[in-house]
Amino acid sequence: MVHSAKKDRILVVDDAPTTLEVLQRNLTSQDYQVFTAPGVPEAIKVLDTTPVDLVITDLKMPGASGLDLIRHVRENFKETEVMMITGYPTIESAVKAVKTGAEDYLTKPFTDEELFSAVQRVLDKLHLRRATQPPLTQSRTASHYGLIGESEAMQKVFSAIDKAASTPATVLISGESGTGKELVARAIHYSSPRASAPFVPVNCGAIPEELLESELFGHVKGAFTGATETRAGFFQTADGGTIFLDEISETSLSMQVKLLRVLQDKEVCMVGSTRPRKVDVRILASTNKDLPSLVKKGVFREDLFFRINVITIEIPPLRERGDDIFLLTRYFTTKFAEELGKPIPGFSDNALQVLRNYHWPGNVRELENVIQRLVIMTDGDLIEVPDLPSLMRFSALRETGLHRTLAEVEAEYIRNVLASVDGNKTRAAEILGIDRKTLREKLKFPDTDRND
Ligand SMILES: Nc1ncnc2c1ncn2[C@@H]1O[C@H](COP(=O)(O)OP(=O)(O)OP(=O)(O)O)[C@@H](O)[C@H]1O
Ligand SMILES: [Mg+2]
């Protein structure tokens, strides 16, 4: 047997809940780390956020089949093996599974021993390959649970994720829009001991105030007009797992009181019921606003802030991640080109420089959208500066404008300062450290400033 230092990670995919449960229990007893998914789309989500050594999938499932999943794994993950379980022991289905890229298959019914020895056989092969081969040429950029980045700023985020994953503490994830807050939340969940239970994201800003409570906590039949039956909320769905309260700053003060109670007592009350029920849910929250200043303004409860802010992960904006922009550019270019079945275009050095200098107010999401558009629009094999959005070219020119004269730079700076003080020349002169007369001369403006 080839030993490996860490626990092997197995993803079991089956639409029958009982099969999932049995396989999970048996494999966990053999010291594997086991994830489950009730279908192919859910399995793909897990694969996107967590490295898996072996996928064990049922063949027949409603919607996409086990064969589709095998194909997906073979085309996207070189370091993951697949094993097929089939209830239809025909030669064709087995042959097809193996041809598509399954390493092995099991026909139902099988004994625990048959399962264990098949799993061990496949994993041994994988370990042997890893041990004897140089690392496979990487077609994909290395990522930390789907997060691309090698900059120091992102290394800090990764180690914070690892620490957060190993404790049950509440985590506040802050960062500008599009920096990857949800991806970080998923990474924490999928690398935590709760990984095999649900991860439930709730966008607090998108759900109307009057619906949020019943969406979160559920409601009993007759709780309000239209509540024709008792329905579970996100907290019940997430039981045993993690709930991600996205944009928590958008909740009302009264909702904040209710959330505080859940955090303190670990129980929820369904709307229309007075009986609290215990829930075992880990809470992660995100914000793109500065919560401490909202606390000062009185629109966010201080006690709730302290409760959620046990661990804080601050995600740096893209412009502070240095060359990560290039890694992400390559990653998204490859991804979209493959999706569209186009050859993967390159970037000219100048174009890359423009991307590097741009301010990226929308962060990774903005970069992803820009690259997607470029890949769709471009027909050549090289993306050059004129192909980039004009907004970006203009700002790049400004920032890398090493061809400009001092006078041009000075004039622009003065105009920017003036704009920032609404044209008040006295204030502008103060900021610039010159007197108003000099300022007027520099601008050669008639003195029509009424703010003075
Ligand atoms: N480091 C990264 N590597 C790869 N993809 C990333 C990274 N960070 C973010 N993304 C991608 O960028 C997009 C935005 O990420 P995400 O939704 O997690 O950001 P967010 O901070 O929650 O954004 P918003 O504030 O708009 O809700 C997603 O498509 C995500 O997959
Ligand atoms: Mg988000």
Short mmCIF file of C-alpha atoms and ligand atoms in Angstrom, two decimals:
data_model
loop_
_atom_site.label_atom_id
_atom_site.label_comp_id
_atom_site.label_asym_id
_atom_site.label_seq_id
_atom_site.Cartn_x
_atom_site.Cartn_y
_atom_site.Cartn_z
CA MET A 1 0.00 0.00 0.00
CA VAL A 2 1.30 3.45 -0.81
CA HIS A 3 0.87 5.70 2.18
CA SER A 4 0.18 9.36 1.98
CA ALA A 5 0.56 11.82 4.80
CA LYS A 6 -2.86 13.42 4.66
CA LYS A 7 -6.32 11.93 4.66
CA ASP A 8 -7.61 11.12 1.22
CA ARG A 9 -10.66 13.12 0.24
CA ILE A 10 -13.55 11.32 -1.38
CA LEU A 11 -16.63 12.85 -2.96
CA VAL A 12 -19.63 10.53 -3.14
CA VAL A 13 -22.35 11.42 -5.65
CA ASP A 14 -25.70 9.67 -5.64
CA ASP A 15 -29.30 10.82 -5.87
CA ALA A 16 -30.41 8.25 -3.23
CA PRO A 17 -29.98 9.79 0.24
CA THR A 18 -29.65 6.38 1.91
CA THR A 19 -26.81 5.30 -0.38
CA LEU A 20 -25.05 8.60 0.30
CA GLU A 21 -25.42 8.11 4.01
CA VAL A 22 -24.20 4.51 4.05
CA LEU A 23 -21.19 5.26 1.86
CA GLN A 24 -20.34 8.32 3.90
CA ARG A 25 -20.48 6.37 7.16
CA ASN A 26 -18.48 3.42 5.85
CA LEU A 27 -15.77 5.47 4.21
CA THR A 28 -15.46 7.83 7.17
CA SER A 29 -14.92 4.78 9.37
CA GLN A 30 -11.91 3.97 7.18
CA ASP A 31 -10.48 7.39 7.94
CA TYR A 32 -11.22 9.04 4.63
CA GLN A 33 -12.56 12.58 4.55
CA VAL A 34 -15.90 12.25 2.81
CA PHE A 35 -18.03 14.80 0.97
CA THR A 36 -21.41 14.08 -0.51
CA ALA A 37 -23.48 15.53 -3.32
CA PRO A 38 -27.00 14.52 -4.41
CA GLY A 39 -26.38 15.26 -8.08
CA VAL A 40 -23.90 16.32 -10.74
CA PRO A 41 -24.38 20.12 -10.40
CA GLU A 42 -23.80 19.95 -6.65
CA ALA A 43 -20.77 17.72 -7.19
CA ILE A 44 -19.27 20.24 -9.61
CA LYS A 45 -19.68 22.97 -6.99
CA VAL A 46 -17.80 20.91 -4.43
CA LEU A 47 -15.05 20.11 -6.95
CA ASP A 48 -14.69 23.80 -7.76
CA THR A 49 -13.98 24.71 -4.18
CA THR A 50 -12.19 21.75 -2.69
CA PRO A 51 -9.47 19.39 -3.89
CA VAL A 52 -10.77 15.83 -4.09
CA ASP A 53 -8.70 12.67 -4.60
CA LEU A 54 -11.48 10.35 -5.61
CA VAL A 55 -15.02 10.82 -6.91
CA ILE A 56 -17.36 7.87 -6.48
CA THR A 57 -20.43 8.44 -8.59
CA ASP A 58 -23.66 6.67 -9.36
CA LEU A 59 -24.33 6.14 -13.06
CA LYS A 60 -28.05 6.84 -13.34
CA MET A 61 -29.23 10.07 -11.80
CA PRO A 62 -31.98 12.45 -12.85
CA GLY A 63 -30.53 15.25 -15.00
CA ALA A 64 -26.84 14.95 -15.77
CA SER A 65 -25.53 11.38 -15.45
CA GLY A 66 -22.48 9.85 -13.85
CA LEU A 67 -20.85 9.71 -17.29
CA ASP A 68 -21.18 13.49 -17.60
CA LEU A 69 -19.47 13.85 -14.27
CA ILE A 70 -16.63 11.53 -15.27
CA ARG A 71 -16.12 13.60 -18.39
CA HIS A 72 -16.13 16.81 -16.34
CA VAL A 73 -13.53 15.46 -13.94
CA ARG A 74 -11.31 14.12 -16.71
CA GLU A 75 -11.39 17.42 -18.56
CA ASN A 76 -10.79 19.60 -15.55
CA PHE A 77 -8.93 17.76 -12.81
CA LYS A 78 -5.82 15.77 -13.53
CA GLU A 79 -5.26 14.85 -9.90
CA THR A 80 -8.67 13.33 -9.25
CA GLU A 81 -9.68 9.71 -9.86
CA VAL A 82 -13.21 8.54 -10.56
CA MET A 83 -14.98 5.36 -9.68
CA MET A 84 -18.43 4.49 -10.99
CA ILE A 85 -21.15 2.67 -9.14
CA THR A 86 -23.77 1.07 -11.30
CA GLY A 87 -26.94 -0.78 -10.56
CA TYR A 88 -27.09 -1.96 -14.15
CA PRO A 89 -24.32 -4.45 -14.52
CA THR A 90 -24.16 -4.45 -18.27
CA ILE A 91 -20.87 -4.82 -19.99
CA GLU A 92 -21.64 -1.73 -22.07
CA SER A 93 -22.16 0.63 -19.16
CA ALA A 94 -18.99 -0.57 -17.46
CA VAL A 95 -16.98 -0.30 -20.63
CA LYS A 96 -18.39 3.13 -21.31
CA ALA A 97 -17.51 4.29 -17.80
CA VAL A 98 -13.94 3.11 -18.13
CA LYS A 99 -13.62 4.53 -21.64
CA THR A 100 -14.85 7.90 -20.44
CA GLY A 101 -12.16 7.91 -17.82
CA ALA A 102 -13.33 6.03 -14.72
CA GLU A 103 -10.50 4.14 -13.08
CA ASP A 104 -12.77 1.40 -11.80
CA TYR A 105 -16.42 0.48 -11.31
CA LEU A 106 -18.50 -1.37 -8.76
CA THR A 107 -21.80 -3.05 -9.42
CA LYS A 108 -24.59 -2.94 -6.87
CA PRO A 109 -25.03 -4.68 -4.52
CA PHE A 110 -21.50 -4.78 -3.14
CA THR A 111 -20.09 -5.63 0.26
CA ASP A 112 -18.16 -3.21 2.44
CA GLU A 113 -14.98 -5.18 1.72
CA GLU A 114 -15.51 -4.90 -2.03
CA LEU A 115 -16.00 -1.16 -1.64
CA PHE A 116 -12.95 -0.66 0.56
CA SER A 117 -10.64 -2.71 -1.60
CA ALA A 118 -11.79 -1.00 -4.80
CA VAL A 119 -11.31 2.43 -3.23
CA GLN A 120 -7.90 1.48 -1.89
CA ARG A 121 -6.85 0.09 -5.28
CA VAL A 122 -7.74 3.33 -7.06
CA LEU A 123 -6.13 5.55 -4.44
CA ASP A 124 -2.96 3.43 -4.40
CA LYS A 125 -2.64 3.95 -8.13
CA LEU A 126 -3.08 7.68 -7.66
CA HIS A 127 -0.47 7.86 -4.90
CA LEU A 128 1.96 5.82 -6.91
CA ARG A 129 1.53 8.11 -9.90
CA ARG A 130 2.06 11.17 -7.75
CA ALA A 131 5.14 9.68 -6.12
CA THR A 132 6.84 8.49 -9.28
CA GLN A 133 5.98 11.23 -11.71
CA PRO A 134 7.22 14.76 -11.74
CA PRO A 135 4.31 17.13 -11.12
CA LEU A 136 2.03 16.97 -14.14
CA THR A 137 2.41 19.91 -16.44
CA GLN A 138 -0.06 22.29 -14.97
CA SER A 139 -2.70 23.41 -17.37
CA ARG A 140 -4.37 25.28 -14.54
CA THR A 141 -2.98 27.82 -12.16
CA ALA A 142 -2.54 26.51 -8.66
CA SER A 143 -5.34 27.67 -6.44
CA HIS A 144 -6.31 27.61 -2.81
CA TYR A 145 -9.87 26.29 -2.81
CA GLY A 146 -10.59 28.03 -6.10
CA LEU A 147 -8.86 31.25 -5.05
CA ILE A 148 -6.03 32.22 -7.35
CA GLY A 149 -3.22 34.28 -5.92
CA GLU A 150 0.44 34.19 -5.01
CA SER A 151 0.87 37.73 -3.71
CA GLU A 152 1.83 38.24 -0.12
CA ALA A 153 -1.52 39.89 0.52
CA MET A 154 -3.35 36.77 -0.65
CA GLN A 155 -1.01 34.40 1.20
CA LYS A 156 -2.18 36.13 4.36
CA VAL A 157 -5.79 35.54 3.36
CA PHE A 158 -5.06 31.83 2.74
CA SER A 159 -3.48 31.33 6.11
CA ALA A 160 -6.38 33.17 7.75
CA ILE A 161 -8.76 30.81 5.92
CA ASP A 162 -6.86 27.79 7.26
CA LYS A 163 -6.96 29.13 10.80
CA ALA A 164 -10.65 30.03 10.54
CA ALA A 165 -11.45 26.57 9.16
CA SER A 166 -9.99 24.84 12.17
CA THR A 167 -12.13 26.72 14.71
CA PRO A 168 -15.92 27.01 15.00
CA ALA A 169 -15.67 30.79 15.53
CA THR A 170 -17.78 33.30 13.67
CA VAL A 171 -15.86 35.07 10.93
CA LEU A 172 -16.37 38.50 9.42
CA ILE A 173 -15.09 38.69 5.86
CA SER A 174 -14.63 42.23 4.65
CA GLY A 175 -13.51 43.57 1.33
CA GLU A 176 -14.54 45.80 -1.55
CA SER A 177 -17.13 44.47 -3.96
CA GLY A 178 -15.90 41.68 -6.20
CA THR A 179 -12.83 40.82 -4.11
CA GLY A 180 -13.95 37.22 -3.51
CA LYS A 181 -15.78 37.36 -0.20
CA GLU A 182 -18.14 34.54 -1.08
CA LEU A 183 -15.30 32.42 -2.43
CA VAL A 184 -13.43 32.87 0.85
CA ALA A 185 -16.54 31.88 2.81
CA ARG A 186 -16.86 28.72 0.72
CA ALA A 187 -13.19 27.97 1.22
CA ILE A 188 -13.60 28.17 4.99
CA HIS A 189 -16.63 25.92 4.95
CA TYR A 190 -15.17 23.32 2.62
CA SER A 191 -11.94 23.07 4.55
CA SER A 192 -13.69 22.90 7.92
CA PRO A 193 -14.99 19.79 9.70
CA ARG A 194 -18.45 20.86 8.50
CA ALA A 195 -17.47 20.39 4.86
CA SER A 196 -19.84 17.53 4.21
CA ALA A 197 -22.88 19.43 5.54
CA PRO A 198 -24.53 22.26 3.57
CA PHE A 199 -23.05 25.69 2.87
CA VAL A 200 -25.97 28.12 2.63
CA PRO A 201 -25.33 31.64 1.32
CA VAL A 202 -27.96 34.28 2.10
CA ASN A 203 -27.77 37.68 0.45
CA CYS A 204 -29.15 39.88 3.22
CA GLY A 205 -29.20 42.91 0.93
CA ALA A 206 -31.28 41.25 -1.77
CA ILE A 207 -34.11 39.84 0.37
CA PRO A 208 -36.82 42.35 1.32
CA GLU A 209 -36.88 43.16 5.03
CA GLU A 210 -40.35 41.70 5.59
CA LEU A 211 -39.35 38.35 4.05
CA LEU A 212 -35.91 37.99 5.56
CA GLU A 213 -37.03 36.69 8.93
CA SER A 214 -39.12 33.85 7.52
CA GLU A 215 -36.47 33.08 4.89
CA LEU A 216 -33.85 32.77 7.63
CA PHE A 217 -35.78 31.10 10.41
CA GLY A 218 -38.69 29.48 8.56
CA HIS A 219 -42.36 29.87 9.43
CA VAL A 220 -45.17 27.74 10.78
CA LYS A 221 -48.44 27.17 8.96
CA GLY A 222 -50.76 30.16 9.37
CA ALA A 223 -48.04 32.50 10.60
CA PHE A 224 -49.14 35.08 8.05
CA THR A 225 -51.44 35.30 5.04
CA GLY A 226 -50.06 32.99 2.44
CA ALA A 227 -48.25 30.74 4.93
CA THR A 228 -50.26 27.72 3.90
CA GLU A 229 -47.76 25.28 5.31
CA THR A 230 -44.85 25.11 7.71
CA ARG A 231 -41.60 25.81 5.91
CA ALA A 232 -38.01 25.53 7.06
CA GLY A 233 -35.69 28.52 6.75
CA PHE A 234 -32.04 28.84 5.76
CA PHE A 235 -30.92 28.14 9.32
CA GLN A 236 -32.67 24.77 9.36
CA THR A 237 -31.31 23.95 5.91
CA ALA A 238 -27.80 24.75 7.10
CA ASP A 239 -28.07 22.58 10.22
CA GLY A 240 -24.72 20.92 10.84
CA GLY A 241 -23.13 23.18 8.25
CA THR A 242 -22.44 26.84 7.63
CA ILE A 243 -24.63 29.83 6.88
CA PHE A 244 -23.07 32.77 5.03
CA LEU A 245 -24.77 36.07 5.82
CA ASP A 246 -23.67 38.08 2.84
CA GLU A 247 -23.82 41.89 3.18
CA ILE A 248 -24.82 41.71 6.82
CA SER A 249 -24.63 45.51 7.07
CA GLU A 250 -27.84 45.64 5.01
CA THR A 251 -29.98 44.11 7.79
CA SER A 252 -32.33 46.29 9.84
CA LEU A 253 -31.72 46.94 13.52
CA SER A 254 -34.63 44.69 14.48
CA MET A 255 -33.23 41.85 12.36
CA GLN A 256 -29.86 42.40 14.01
CA VAL A 257 -31.45 41.77 17.43
CA LYS A 258 -32.77 38.43 16.16
CA LEU A 259 -29.41 37.44 14.71
CA LEU A 260 -27.72 38.34 17.96
CA ARG A 261 -30.08 35.99 19.77
CA VAL A 262 -29.22 33.13 17.40
CA LEU A 263 -25.53 33.72 17.97
CA GLN A 264 -25.93 33.81 21.74
CA ASP A 265 -28.41 31.01 22.29
CA LYS A 266 -27.79 28.83 19.22
CA GLU A 267 -31.53 28.52 18.69
CA VAL A 268 -34.05 29.96 16.28
CA CYS A 269 -37.77 30.71 16.49
CA MET A 270 -39.80 30.08 13.35
CA VAL A 271 -42.06 32.97 12.44
CA GLY A 272 -45.43 32.35 14.10
CA SER A 273 -44.00 30.10 16.80
CA THR A 274 -42.79 30.91 20.27
CA ARG A 275 -40.90 27.67 20.69
CA PRO A 276 -37.18 28.10 20.10
CA ARG A 277 -35.40 25.22 18.37
CA LYS A 278 -31.73 24.38 18.66
CA VAL A 279 -29.68 24.70 15.52
CA ASP A 280 -26.06 23.74 14.99
CA VAL A 281 -24.95 26.28 12.43
CA ARG A 282 -21.67 28.05 11.99
CA ILE A 283 -22.04 31.67 10.95
CA LEU A 284 -19.85 33.49 8.47
CA ALA A 285 -20.70 37.07 7.54
CA SER A 286 -19.47 39.51 4.93
CA THR A 287 -19.53 43.23 4.42
CA ASN A 288 -18.19 45.66 1.86
CA LYS A 289 -18.87 48.56 4.21
CA ASP A 290 -16.84 49.66 7.18
CA LEU A 291 -18.84 48.12 10.04
CA PRO A 292 -17.14 50.04 12.88
CA SER A 293 -18.19 53.31 11.29
CA LEU A 294 -21.76 52.00 10.88
CA VAL A 295 -21.66 51.12 14.58
CA LYS A 296 -20.62 54.70 15.35
CA LYS A 297 -23.50 56.02 13.25
CA GLY A 298 -25.91 53.80 15.17
CA VAL A 299 -27.10 51.78 12.18
CA PHE A 300 -25.30 48.60 13.18
CA ARG A 301 -25.52 47.11 16.66
CA GLU A 302 -22.25 47.13 18.51
CA ASP A 303 -23.00 43.90 20.41
CA LEU A 304 -23.71 42.06 17.14
CA PHE A 305 -20.56 43.51 15.62
CA PHE A 306 -18.47 42.09 18.47
CA ARG A 307 -20.23 38.74 18.19
CA ILE A 308 -19.51 38.30 14.49
CA ASN A 309 -16.11 39.89 14.53
CA VAL A 310 -14.37 37.08 16.42
CA ILE A 311 -12.08 36.48 13.46
CA THR A 312 -11.79 39.07 10.71
CA ILE A 313 -10.49 38.33 7.25
CA GLU A 314 -9.81 41.42 5.22
CA ILE A 315 -9.54 40.67 1.53
CA PRO A 316 -7.23 43.10 -0.24
CA PRO A 317 -8.48 44.93 -3.33
CA LEU A 318 -7.12 43.58 -6.62
CA ARG A 319 -4.90 46.65 -7.19
CA GLU A 320 -2.92 45.67 -4.09
CA ARG A 321 -2.19 42.15 -5.26
CA GLY A 322 0.69 42.91 -7.63
CA ASP A 323 1.28 40.26 -10.28
CA ASP A 324 -1.76 38.25 -9.20
CA ILE A 325 -3.51 40.29 -11.89
CA PHE A 326 -1.46 38.38 -14.48
CA LEU A 327 -2.26 35.00 -12.90
CA LEU A 328 -5.95 35.82 -12.81
CA THR A 329 -5.84 37.15 -16.37
CA ARG A 330 -4.32 33.90 -17.59
CA TYR A 331 -6.76 31.84 -15.53
CA PHE A 332 -9.88 33.63 -16.82
CA THR A 333 -8.60 33.78 -20.40
CA THR A 334 -8.04 30.02 -20.40
CA LYS A 335 -11.39 29.37 -18.76
CA PHE A 336 -13.47 31.47 -21.15
CA ALA A 337 -11.56 30.38 -24.26
CA GLU A 338 -12.12 26.73 -23.32
CA GLU A 339 -15.79 27.39 -22.67
CA LEU A 340 -16.19 29.00 -26.07
CA GLY A 341 -14.03 26.41 -27.81
CA LYS A 342 -11.68 29.15 -29.03
CA PRO A 343 -7.88 29.12 -29.06
CA ILE A 344 -6.46 30.79 -25.97
CA PRO A 345 -5.33 34.33 -26.90
CA GLY A 346 -2.20 35.95 -25.47
CA PHE A 347 -1.70 39.54 -24.32
CA SER A 348 0.85 42.03 -25.55
CA ASP A 349 3.24 43.35 -22.90
CA ASN A 350 1.66 46.78 -23.16
CA ALA A 351 -1.82 45.39 -22.72
CA LEU A 352 -0.68 43.53 -19.61
CA GLN A 353 0.83 46.74 -18.29
CA VAL A 354 -2.47 48.54 -18.79
CA LEU A 355 -4.28 45.81 -16.86
CA ARG A 356 -1.70 46.06 -14.10
CA ASN A 357 -2.04 49.84 -13.77
CA TYR A 358 -5.80 50.07 -13.88
CA HIS A 359 -7.54 50.83 -10.58
CA TRP A 360 -10.05 47.90 -10.71
CA PRO A 361 -12.87 49.37 -8.60
CA GLY A 362 -14.88 46.20 -9.24
CA ASN A 363 -11.91 43.98 -8.39
CA VAL A 364 -11.77 40.33 -9.51
CA ARG A 365 -15.37 40.33 -10.70
CA GLU A 366 -14.58 43.30 -12.98
CA LEU A 367 -11.44 41.59 -14.31
CA GLU A 368 -13.42 38.41 -14.95
CA ASN A 369 -16.05 40.36 -16.92
CA VAL A 370 -13.46 42.31 -18.91
CA ILE A 371 -11.63 39.11 -19.87
CA GLN A 372 -14.84 37.37 -20.80
CA ARG A 373 -15.76 40.20 -23.17
CA LEU A 374 -12.26 40.24 -24.65
CA VAL A 375 -12.28 36.51 -25.29
CA ILE A 376 -15.71 36.73 -26.94
CA MET A 377 -14.82 39.75 -29.10
CA THR A 378 -11.30 38.90 -30.16
CA ASP A 379 -10.59 36.89 -33.27
CA GLY A 380 -6.84 37.15 -33.28
CA ASP A 381 -4.42 35.32 -31.07
CA LEU A 382 -3.08 38.46 -29.39
CA ILE A 383 -4.97 41.00 -27.32
CA GLU A 384 -3.40 44.45 -27.61
CA VAL A 385 -3.99 47.80 -25.95
CA PRO A 386 -6.60 49.04 -28.48
CA ASP A 387 -8.70 45.94 -27.71
CA LEU A 388 -9.05 46.99 -24.07
CA PRO A 389 -12.04 49.03 -22.82
CA SER A 390 -11.46 52.74 -23.46
CA LEU A 391 -11.97 53.64 -19.82
CA MET A 392 -9.02 51.48 -18.94
CA ARG A 393 -6.77 52.79 -21.68
CA PHE A 394 -7.41 56.36 -20.63
CA SER A 395 -6.63 55.72 -17.02
CA ALA A 396 -3.58 53.68 -17.97
CA LEU A 397 -2.27 56.51 -20.07
CA ARG A 398 -2.71 58.82 -17.15
CA GLU A 399 -0.92 56.50 -14.79
CA THR A 400 1.92 55.34 -17.00
CA GLY A 401 2.15 58.63 -18.88
CA LEU A 402 5.89 58.86 -18.77
CA HIS A 403 5.86 60.99 -21.91
CA ARG A 404 4.16 63.99 -20.32
CA THR A 405 5.83 67.25 -19.39
CA LEU A 406 6.05 68.48 -15.83
CA ALA A 407 3.71 71.35 -16.69
CA GLU A 408 1.06 68.93 -17.96
CA VAL A 409 1.31 66.79 -14.86
CA GLU A 410 1.20 69.86 -12.62
CA ALA A 411 -1.83 71.31 -14.39
CA GLU A 412 -3.70 68.04 -14.10
CA TYR A 413 -2.85 67.69 -10.43
CA ILE A 414 -4.04 71.22 -9.73
CA ARG A 415 -7.29 70.56 -11.57
CA ASN A 416 -7.84 67.39 -9.55
CA VAL A 417 -7.22 69.17 -6.26
CA LEU A 418 -9.57 71.96 -7.28
CA ALA A 419 -12.25 69.47 -8.24
CA SER A 420 -11.86 67.72 -4.89
CA VAL A 421 -12.67 70.96 -3.03
CA ASP A 422 -15.50 71.97 -5.33
CA GLY A 423 -13.46 74.69 -7.02
CA ASN A 424 -12.65 76.55 -3.81
CA LYS A 425 -9.31 78.18 -4.70
CA THR A 426 -8.45 79.18 -1.15
CA ARG A 427 -8.71 75.55 -0.01
CA ALA A 428 -6.92 74.29 -3.11
CA ALA A 429 -4.05 76.75 -2.56
CA GLU A 430 -3.78 75.59 1.04
CA ILE A 431 -3.57 71.95 0.00
CA LEU A 432 -1.04 72.75 -2.72
CA GLY A 433 1.07 74.85 -0.36
CA ILE A 434 1.08 77.91 -2.60
CA ASP A 435 -0.70 81.25 -2.36
CA ARG A 436 -3.82 82.08 -4.31
CA LYS A 437 -2.00 84.45 -6.63
CA THR A 438 0.43 81.75 -7.70
CA LEU A 439 -2.43 79.37 -8.16
CA ARG A 440 -4.24 81.85 -10.42
CA GLU A 441 -1.12 82.35 -12.47
CA LYS A 442 -0.57 78.67 -12.85
CA LEU A 443 -4.09 78.21 -14.07
CA LYS A 444 -4.33 81.50 -15.91
CA PHE A 445 -7.94 81.54 -14.81
CA PRO A 446 -9.96 84.73 -14.48
CA ASP A 447 -10.77 85.06 -10.80
CA THR A 448 -14.44 84.13 -10.90
CA ASP A 449 -14.35 81.82 -7.91
CA ARG A 450 -17.42 82.57 -5.84
CA ASN A 451 -16.53 80.17 -3.07
CA ASP A 452 -13.85 82.47 -1.75
N1 LIG B 1 -8.81 34.92 -6.04
C1 LIG B 1 -9.72 34.56 -6.96
N2 LIG B 1 -9.42 33.61 -7.85
C2 LIG B 1 -10.32 33.25 -8.79
N3 LIG B 1 -11.53 33.77 -8.92
C3 LIG B 1 -11.90 34.72 -8.06
C4 LIG B 1 -11.01 35.16 -7.01
N4 LIG B 1 -11.64 36.10 -6.29
C5 LIG B 1 -12.85 36.26 -6.85
N5 LIG B 1 -13.02 35.43 -7.90
C6 LIG B 1 -14.20 35.38 -8.78
O1 LIG B 1 -14.68 36.71 -8.88
C7 LIG B 1 -16.09 36.77 -8.79
C8 LIG B 1 -16.48 37.57 -7.57
O2 LIG B 1 -16.18 36.83 -6.38
P1 LIG B 1 -17.17 36.82 -5.13
O3 LIG B 1 -18.59 36.73 -5.57
O4 LIG B 1 -16.68 35.83 -4.16
O5 LIG B 1 -16.87 38.30 -4.60
P2 LIG B 1 -17.64 39.16 -3.52
O6 LIG B 1 -16.59 39.89 -2.76
O7 LIG B 1 -18.59 38.30 -2.78
O8 LIG B 1 -18.39 40.17 -4.46
P3 LIG B 1 -19.66 41.13 -4.13
O9 LIG B 1 -19.18 42.15 -3.16
O10 LIG B 1 -19.97 41.70 -5.47
O11 LIG B 1 -20.71 40.24 -3.57
C9 LIG B 1 -16.55 35.33 -8.73
O12 LIG B 1 -16.88 34.92 -10.04
C10 LIG B 1 -15.36 34.59 -8.20
O13 LIG B 1 -15.36 33.25 -8.66
MG MG B 2 -20.70 38.48 -2.64
#
